[in-house]
PDB file of C-alpha atoms in Angstrom:
ATOM      1  CA  MET S   1       6.171 -34.961  20.136  1.00 51.00           C
ATOM      2  CA  LEU S   2       5.187 -32.547  22.934  1.00 51.00           C
ATOM      3  CA  ASP S   3       1.586 -32.198  23.999  1.00 51.00           C
ATOM      4  CA  SER S   4       1.505 -29.160  26.241  1.00 53.00           C
ATOM      5  CA  SER S   5      -2.268 -28.808  26.508  1.00 58.00           C
ATOM      6  CA  SER S   6      -2.630 -31.883  28.690  1.00 55.00           C
ATOM      7  CA  GLY S   7       0.587 -31.471  30.669  1.00 56.00           C
ATOM      8  CA  TRP S   8       2.194 -34.639  29.248  1.00 53.00           C
ATOM      9  CA  ALA S   9       5.607 -34.610  27.678  1.00 53.00           C
ATOM     10  CA  CYS S  10       5.896 -37.537  25.309  1.00 53.00           C
ATOM     11  CA  THR S  11       8.779 -38.509  23.112  1.00 53.00           C
ATOM     12  CA  CYS S  12       8.653 -41.100  20.452  1.00 50.00           C
ATOM     13  CA  MET S  13      11.431 -42.112  18.048  1.00 49.00           C
ATOM     14  CA  ARG S  14       9.325 -43.897  15.491  1.00 50.00           C
ATOM     15  CA  ARG S  15       5.684 -43.699  14.674  1.00 50.00           C
ATOM     16  CA  SER S  16       3.962 -46.960  14.054  1.00 51.00           C
ATOM     17  CA  PHE S  17       0.558 -48.268  14.939  1.00 52.00           C
ATOM     18  CA  SER S  18       1.828 -50.547  17.707  1.00 55.00           C
ATOM     19  CA  ALA S  19       3.962 -47.818  19.315  1.00 53.00           C
ATOM     20  CA  THR S  20       1.079 -45.341  19.216  1.00 54.00           C
ATOM     21  CA  VAL S  21      -1.300 -47.826  20.797  1.00 53.00           C
ATOM     22  CA  LEU S  22       1.286 -48.696  23.441  1.00 51.00           C
ATOM     23  CA  LEU S  23       1.793 -45.029  24.302  1.00 53.00           C
ATOM     24  CA  ARG S  24      -1.937 -44.381  24.547  1.00 56.00           C
ATOM     25  CA  ARG S  25      -2.479 -47.370  26.790  1.00 54.00           C
ATOM     26  CA  ARG S  26       0.378 -46.360  29.068  1.00 54.00           C
ATOM     27  CA  ALA S  27      -0.871 -42.788  29.138  1.00 53.00           C
ATOM     28  CA  GLN S  28      -4.259 -44.027  30.337  1.00 53.00           C
ATOM     29  CA  ILE S  29      -2.719 -46.212  33.026  1.00 53.00           C
ATOM     30  CA  LEU S  30      -0.092 -43.761  34.281  1.00 52.00           C
ATOM     31  CA  ALA S  31      -1.624 -40.533  35.524  1.00 49.00           C
ATOM     32  CA  PRO S  32       0.206 -37.457  36.806  1.00 52.00           C
ATOM     33  CA  VAL S  33       0.240 -37.154  40.595  1.00 48.00           C
ATOM     34  CA  ARG S  34       0.127 -33.661  42.098  1.00 50.00           C
ATOM     35  CA  THR S  35       1.532 -32.808  45.484  1.00 47.00           C
ATOM     36  CA  ARG S  36       1.831 -29.478  47.290  1.00 50.00           C
ATOM     37  CA  ARG S  37       5.420 -28.766  46.448  1.00 50.00           C
ATOM     38  CA  GLU S  38       6.012 -30.508  43.177  1.00 51.00           C
ATOM     39  CA  VAL S  39       4.276 -32.425  40.454  1.00 49.00           C
ATOM     40  CA  ARG S  40       5.419 -35.872  39.405  1.00 53.00           C
ATOM     41  CA  VAL S  41       4.958 -36.614  35.724  1.00 51.00           C
ATOM     42  CA  PHE S  42       5.447 -40.079  34.270  1.00 50.00           C
ATOM     43  CA  LEU S  43       6.977 -40.075  30.845  1.00 49.00           C
ATOM     44  CA  PRO S  44       5.919 -43.229  29.029  1.00 53.00           C
ATOM     45  CA  SER S  45       8.497 -44.559  26.602  1.00 53.00           C
ATOM     46  CA  THR S  46       9.005 -47.729  24.672  1.00 45.00           C
ATOM     47  CA  GLU S  47      11.748 -49.125  26.912  1.00 45.00           C
ATOM     48  CA  ALA S  48      10.428 -48.275  30.411  1.00 44.00           C
ATOM     49  CA  ALA S  49       8.577 -45.641  32.328  1.00 46.00           C
ATOM     50  CA  ARG S  50      10.953 -43.006  33.707  1.00 51.00           C
ATOM     51  CA  HIS S  51      10.288 -40.567  36.527  1.00 53.00           C
ATOM     52  CA  ALA S  52      10.911 -36.888  36.133  1.00 54.00           C
ATOM     53  CA  TRP S  53      10.254 -34.075  38.529  1.00 58.00           C
ATOM     54  CA  VAL S  54       8.638 -30.925  37.235  1.00 56.00           C
ATOM     55  CA  PRO S  55       8.950 -27.860  39.459  1.00 63.00           C
ATOM     56  CA  PRO S  56       5.730 -25.998  40.276  1.00 61.00           C
ATOM     57  CA  GLU S  57       6.876 -22.855  38.405  1.00 63.00           C
ATOM     58  CA  THR S  58       6.381 -24.602  35.069  1.00 60.00           C
ATOM     59  CA  LEU S  59       2.667 -25.011  35.811  1.00 58.00           C
ATOM     60  CA  ASP S  60       1.956 -21.265  35.992  1.00 61.00           C
ATOM     61  CA  ASP S  61       0.420 -21.154  32.527  1.00 62.00           C
ATOM     62  CA  VAL S  62      -1.801 -24.184  33.188  1.00 61.00           C
ATOM     63  CA  THR S  63      -5.392 -23.209  33.887  1.00 65.00           C
ATOM     64  CA  ASP S  64      -8.027 -25.166  35.712  1.00 73.00           C
ATOM     65  CA  LEU S  65     -10.844 -26.829  33.783  1.00 75.00           C
ATOM     66  CA  SER S  66     -13.563 -24.369  34.756  1.00 73.00           C
ATOM     67  CA  SER S  67     -11.683 -21.418  33.307  1.00 74.00           C
ATOM     68  CA  ARG S  68     -10.810 -23.387  30.197  1.00 75.00           C
ATOM     69  CA  TYR S  69     -14.199 -24.952  29.473  1.00 78.00           C
ATOM     70  CA  GLY S  70     -16.566 -22.758  31.466  1.00 76.00           C
ATOM     71  CA  SER S  71     -18.361 -23.406  34.699  1.00 74.00           C
ATOM     72  CA  ARG S  72     -21.617 -25.202  35.368  1.00 70.00           C
ATOM     73  CA  GLN S  73     -24.595 -23.627  33.701  1.00 76.00           C
ATOM     74  CA  ARG S  74     -27.230 -24.925  36.136  1.00 80.00           C
ATOM     75  CA  PRO S  75     -27.098 -24.994  39.939  1.00 83.00           C
ATOM     76  CA  ARG S  76     -26.958 -28.331  41.748  1.00 85.00           C
ATOM     77  CA  TRP S  77     -30.596 -28.200  42.829  1.00 90.00           C
ATOM     78  CA  PHE S  78     -31.934 -27.895  39.250  1.00 91.00           C
ATOM     79  CA  TRP S  79     -32.448 -31.593  38.372  1.00 92.00           C
ATOM     80  CA  PRO S  80     -33.748 -32.616  41.826  1.00 94.00           C
ATOM     81  CA  ALA S  81     -36.236 -29.735  41.608  1.00 95.00           C
ATOM     82  CA  ILE S  82     -37.355 -30.893  38.143  1.00 96.00           C
ATOM     83  CA  ALA S  83     -37.747 -34.451  39.469  1.00 97.00           C
ATOM     84  CA  ALA S  84     -39.780 -33.228  42.470  1.00 97.00           C
ATOM     85  CA  ILE S  85     -42.069 -31.208  40.202  1.00 98.00           C
ATOM     86  CA  GLY S  86     -42.541 -34.215  37.902  1.00 97.00           C
ATOM     87  CA  ILE S  87     -43.376 -36.525  40.816  1.00 98.00           C
ATOM     88  CA  THR S  88     -45.826 -33.983  42.221  1.00 97.00           C
ATOM     89  CA  LEU S  89     -47.576 -33.644  38.861  1.00 98.00           C
ATOM     90  CA  GLY S  90     -47.720 -37.434  38.503  1.00 97.00           C
ATOM     91  CA  ILE S  91     -49.303 -37.859  41.937  1.00 97.00           C
ATOM     92  CA  ALA S  92     -51.801 -35.063  41.232  1.00 96.00           C
ATOM     93  CA  PHE S  93     -52.793 -36.665  37.909  1.00 96.00           C
ATOM     94  CA  ALA S  94     -53.177 -40.102  39.521  1.00 95.00           C
ATOM     95  CA  ALA S  95     -55.363 -38.616  42.278  1.00 93.00           C
ATOM     96  CA  TRP S  96     -57.490 -36.766  39.728  1.00 92.00           C
ATOM     97  CA  VAL S  97     -58.042 -39.921  37.667  1.00 89.00           C
ATOM     98  CA  GLY S  98     -58.586 -42.098  40.742  1.00 87.00           C
ATOM     99  CA  PHE S  99     -61.159 -39.903  42.431  1.00 87.00           C
ATOM    100  CA  GLN S 100     -63.051 -39.003  39.284  1.00 84.00           C
ATOM    101  CA  LYS S 101     -66.524 -40.531  39.405  1.00 79.00           C
ATOM    102  CA  ASP S 102     -67.781 -42.408  36.374  1.00 77.00           C
ATOM    103  CA  PRO S 103     -71.240 -41.244  35.235  1.00 83.00           C
ATOM    104  CA  VAL S 104     -72.279 -44.842  34.474  1.00 88.00           C
ATOM    105  CA  THR S 105     -71.148 -48.151  35.935  1.00 88.00           C
ATOM    106  CA  GLY S 106     -72.065 -51.512  34.449  1.00 90.00           C
ATOM    107  CA  ARG S 107     -71.594 -54.827  36.257  1.00 92.00           C
ATOM    108  CA  LEU S 108     -72.120 -58.331  34.983  1.00 92.00           C
ATOM    109  CA  TRP S 109     -74.664 -59.948  37.304  1.00 92.00           C
ATOM    110  CA  GLY S 110     -74.689 -63.337  35.575  1.00 93.00           C
ATOM    111  CA  TYR S 111     -75.100 -65.283  32.346  1.00 93.00           C
ATOM    112  CA  ASP S 112     -76.996 -68.362  31.228  1.00 93.00           C
ATOM    113  CA  VAL S 113     -76.199 -70.580  28.249  1.00 93.00           C
ATOM    114  CA  VAL S 114     -79.711 -71.238  26.895  1.00 92.00           C
ATOM    115  CA  SER S 115     -78.816 -73.271  23.797  1.00 92.00           C
ATOM    116  CA  ASP S 116     -76.086 -73.811  21.198  1.00 91.00           C
ATOM    117  CA  THR S 117     -77.083 -70.524  19.532  1.00 92.00           C
ATOM    118  CA  GLN S 118     -78.187 -68.330  22.443  1.00 93.00           C
ATOM    119  CA  VAL S 119     -76.703 -66.893  25.668  1.00 94.00           C
ATOM    120  CA  THR S 120     -78.573 -64.642  28.109  1.00 95.00           C
ATOM    121  CA  VAL S 121     -76.535 -62.022  29.997  1.00 95.00           C
ATOM    122  CA  LYS S 122     -77.882 -60.054  33.004  1.00 95.00           C
ATOM    123  CA  LEU S 123     -76.361 -56.626  33.742  1.00 93.00           C
ATOM    124  CA  ASP S 124     -76.664 -54.234  36.647  1.00 92.00           C
ATOM    125  CA  VAL S 125     -76.497 -50.661  35.323  1.00 92.00           C
ATOM    126  CA  ILE S 126     -75.814 -48.012  37.990  1.00 91.00           C
ATOM    127  CA  ARG S 127     -76.280 -44.342  37.072  1.00 88.00           C
ATOM    128  CA  PRO S 128     -76.844 -41.449  39.494  1.00 81.00           C
ATOM    129  CA  ASP S 129     -78.707 -39.329  36.928  1.00 82.00           C
ATOM    130  CA  PRO S 130     -81.547 -40.624  34.757  1.00 85.00           C
ATOM    131  CA  ILE S 131     -79.574 -40.809  31.495  1.00 88.00           C
ATOM    132  CA  ALA S 132     -79.688 -43.190  28.564  1.00 90.00           C
ATOM    133  CA  VAL S 133     -76.935 -45.811  28.503  1.00 92.00           C
ATOM    134  CA  THR S 134     -75.407 -47.948  25.737  1.00 93.00           C
ATOM    135  CA  CYS S 135     -73.967 -51.318  26.825  1.00 93.00           C
ATOM    136  CA  THR S 136     -72.053 -53.846  24.720  1.00 94.00           C
ATOM    137  CA  VAL S 137     -71.878 -57.513  25.713  1.00 95.00           C
ATOM    138  CA  TYR S 138     -70.413 -60.562  23.977  1.00 95.00           C
ATOM    139  CA  SER S 139     -70.175 -64.313  24.336  1.00 94.00           C
ATOM    140  CA  GLN S 140     -67.082 -66.489  23.981  1.00 94.00           C
ATOM    141  CA  ALA S 141     -66.627 -70.089  22.915  1.00 93.00           C
ATOM    142  CA  ALA S 142     -64.441 -72.614  24.745  1.00 93.00           C
ATOM    143  CA  ASP S 143     -61.407 -71.511  22.683  1.00 93.00           C
ATOM    144  CA  HIS S 144     -61.940 -67.853  23.781  1.00 92.00           C
ATOM    145  CA  SER S 145     -63.098 -66.719  20.345  1.00 94.00           C
ATOM    146  CA  ILE S 146     -66.038 -64.326  20.229  1.00 94.00           C
ATOM    147  CA  VAL S 147     -69.120 -66.135  18.907  1.00 94.00           C
ATOM    148  CA  GLY S 148     -71.735 -63.427  19.440  1.00 94.00           C
ATOM    149  CA  GLU S 149     -71.963 -59.749  20.327  1.00 95.00           C
ATOM    150  CA  LYS S 150     -74.776 -57.302  20.981  1.00 94.00           C
ATOM    151  CA  THR S 151     -75.072 -53.587  21.731  1.00 94.00           C
ATOM    152  CA  VAL S 152     -78.165 -52.515  23.672  1.00 93.00           C
ATOM    153  CA  ASP S 153     -79.558 -49.038  24.380  1.00 93.00           C
ATOM    154  CA  ILE S 154     -81.022 -48.767  27.878  1.00 91.00           C
ATOM    155  CA  PRO S 155     -83.546 -45.904  28.252  1.00 91.00           C
ATOM    156  CA  PRO S 156     -83.368 -43.371  31.114  1.00 89.00           C
ATOM    157  CA  SER S 157     -84.932 -44.444  34.390  1.00 86.00           C
ATOM    158  CA  ASN S 158     -85.777 -42.848  37.746  1.00 88.00           C
ATOM    159  CA  ARG S 159     -84.135 -45.719  39.576  1.00 89.00           C
ATOM    160  CA  GLU S 160     -80.377 -45.536  40.144  1.00 88.00           C
ATOM    161  CA  LYS S 161     -79.776 -49.285  39.731  1.00 91.00           C
ATOM    162  CA  VAL S 162     -81.406 -51.258  36.923  1.00 92.00           C
ATOM    163  CA  ARG S 163     -81.024 -54.975  36.089  1.00 93.00           C
ATOM    164  CA  VAL S 164     -81.231 -55.636  32.357  1.00 93.00           C
ATOM    165  CA  PRO S 165     -81.395 -59.087  30.673  1.00 94.00           C
ATOM    166  CA  ILE S 166     -79.792 -59.236  27.199  1.00 94.00           C
ATOM    167  CA  GLU S 167     -80.113 -62.183  24.798  1.00 94.00           C
ATOM    168  CA  ILE S 168     -77.123 -62.776  22.516  1.00 94.00           C
ATOM    169  CA  GLU S 169     -77.459 -64.863  19.347  1.00 94.00           C
ATOM    170  CA  THR S 170     -74.296 -66.937  18.815  1.00 94.00           C
ATOM    171  CA  GLU S 171     -72.887 -68.638  15.711  1.00 94.00           C
ATOM    172  CA  ARG S 172     -71.874 -71.719  17.760  1.00 92.00           C
ATOM    173  CA  ARG S 173     -72.068 -72.743  21.402  1.00 93.00           C
ATOM    174  CA  GLY S 174     -70.960 -69.997  23.770  1.00 92.00           C
ATOM    175  CA  VAL S 175     -69.677 -70.853  27.234  1.00 93.00           C
ATOM    176  CA  ASN S 176     -69.877 -67.440  28.929  1.00 93.00           C
ATOM    177  CA  GLY S 177     -71.117 -63.874  28.693  1.00 93.00           C
ATOM    178  CA  VAL S 178     -68.859 -60.835  29.091  1.00 94.00           C
ATOM    179  CA  LEU S 179     -69.605 -57.123  29.555  1.00 93.00           C
ATOM    180  CA  ARG S 180     -67.412 -54.991  27.279  1.00 93.00           C
ATOM    181  CA  THR S 181     -68.596 -51.418  27.973  1.00 91.00           C
ATOM    182  CA  CYS S 182     -71.382 -49.340  29.450  1.00 90.00           C
ATOM    183  CA  VAL S 183     -71.236 -45.665  28.484  1.00 90.00           C
ATOM    184  CA  PRO S 184     -73.709 -42.781  28.404  1.00 89.00           C
ATOM    185  CA  ALA S 185     -75.615 -42.730  25.113  1.00 84.00           C
ATOM    186  CA  ASP S 186     -74.878 -39.927  22.670  1.00 78.00           C
TER     187      ASP S 186
END
C-alpha cells in the first residue's frame, strides 16, 4: 500500500486488525525528519523499522499545507481585538450600572417584636423627588420561614428622608423584620 498524499511509503504483506493498529501506532511515533539536503523517511514494517533515504528531487510535487488547504482567513490581531472590544463594553456596562442613581432608596432602621402575632418594622425612605413609594416588608420565624408580609404605599412628601413605621400581622411568633423592596409607585 502506498500513501503518497502524506509522504509515507508503507508496505504490508497481510491485512489484519492487529497489523493495521501496529502500523498506525508506529506511524504516529515515527515522524519524517527533514534536513536541508535530504529527507529521512522511516518505513514502519512488522519486523523492524528500516531507514531509507529519499532524495530531495522526489519531493518536487509535494506542496505545503497553505497551498493545499488555503491560508488563514483572519489576521492574527482579529481575536485579541474582539476580546479588547468585549472587555471595553463590559467595563462600560459595569460603570453605567454602578453610577446609575436609584430614584428611591429604602433602609431598614429597626424592628420590634410586639407580640406572638405582631412585628413592627421602621423604614427610612430616601427619595430626591417628592414621589409616591411602595415598600414591601416581611417577618421571619426562627426557622427562617416567612410568617407575615405587608406592602405599604407611602405618599409623596416634601422631605427627602422619611421614617415610616409598619405593623406586620404574623401567623406565629416572628423574630425579625426584613425590607424586601422599595420602588416608585405606579
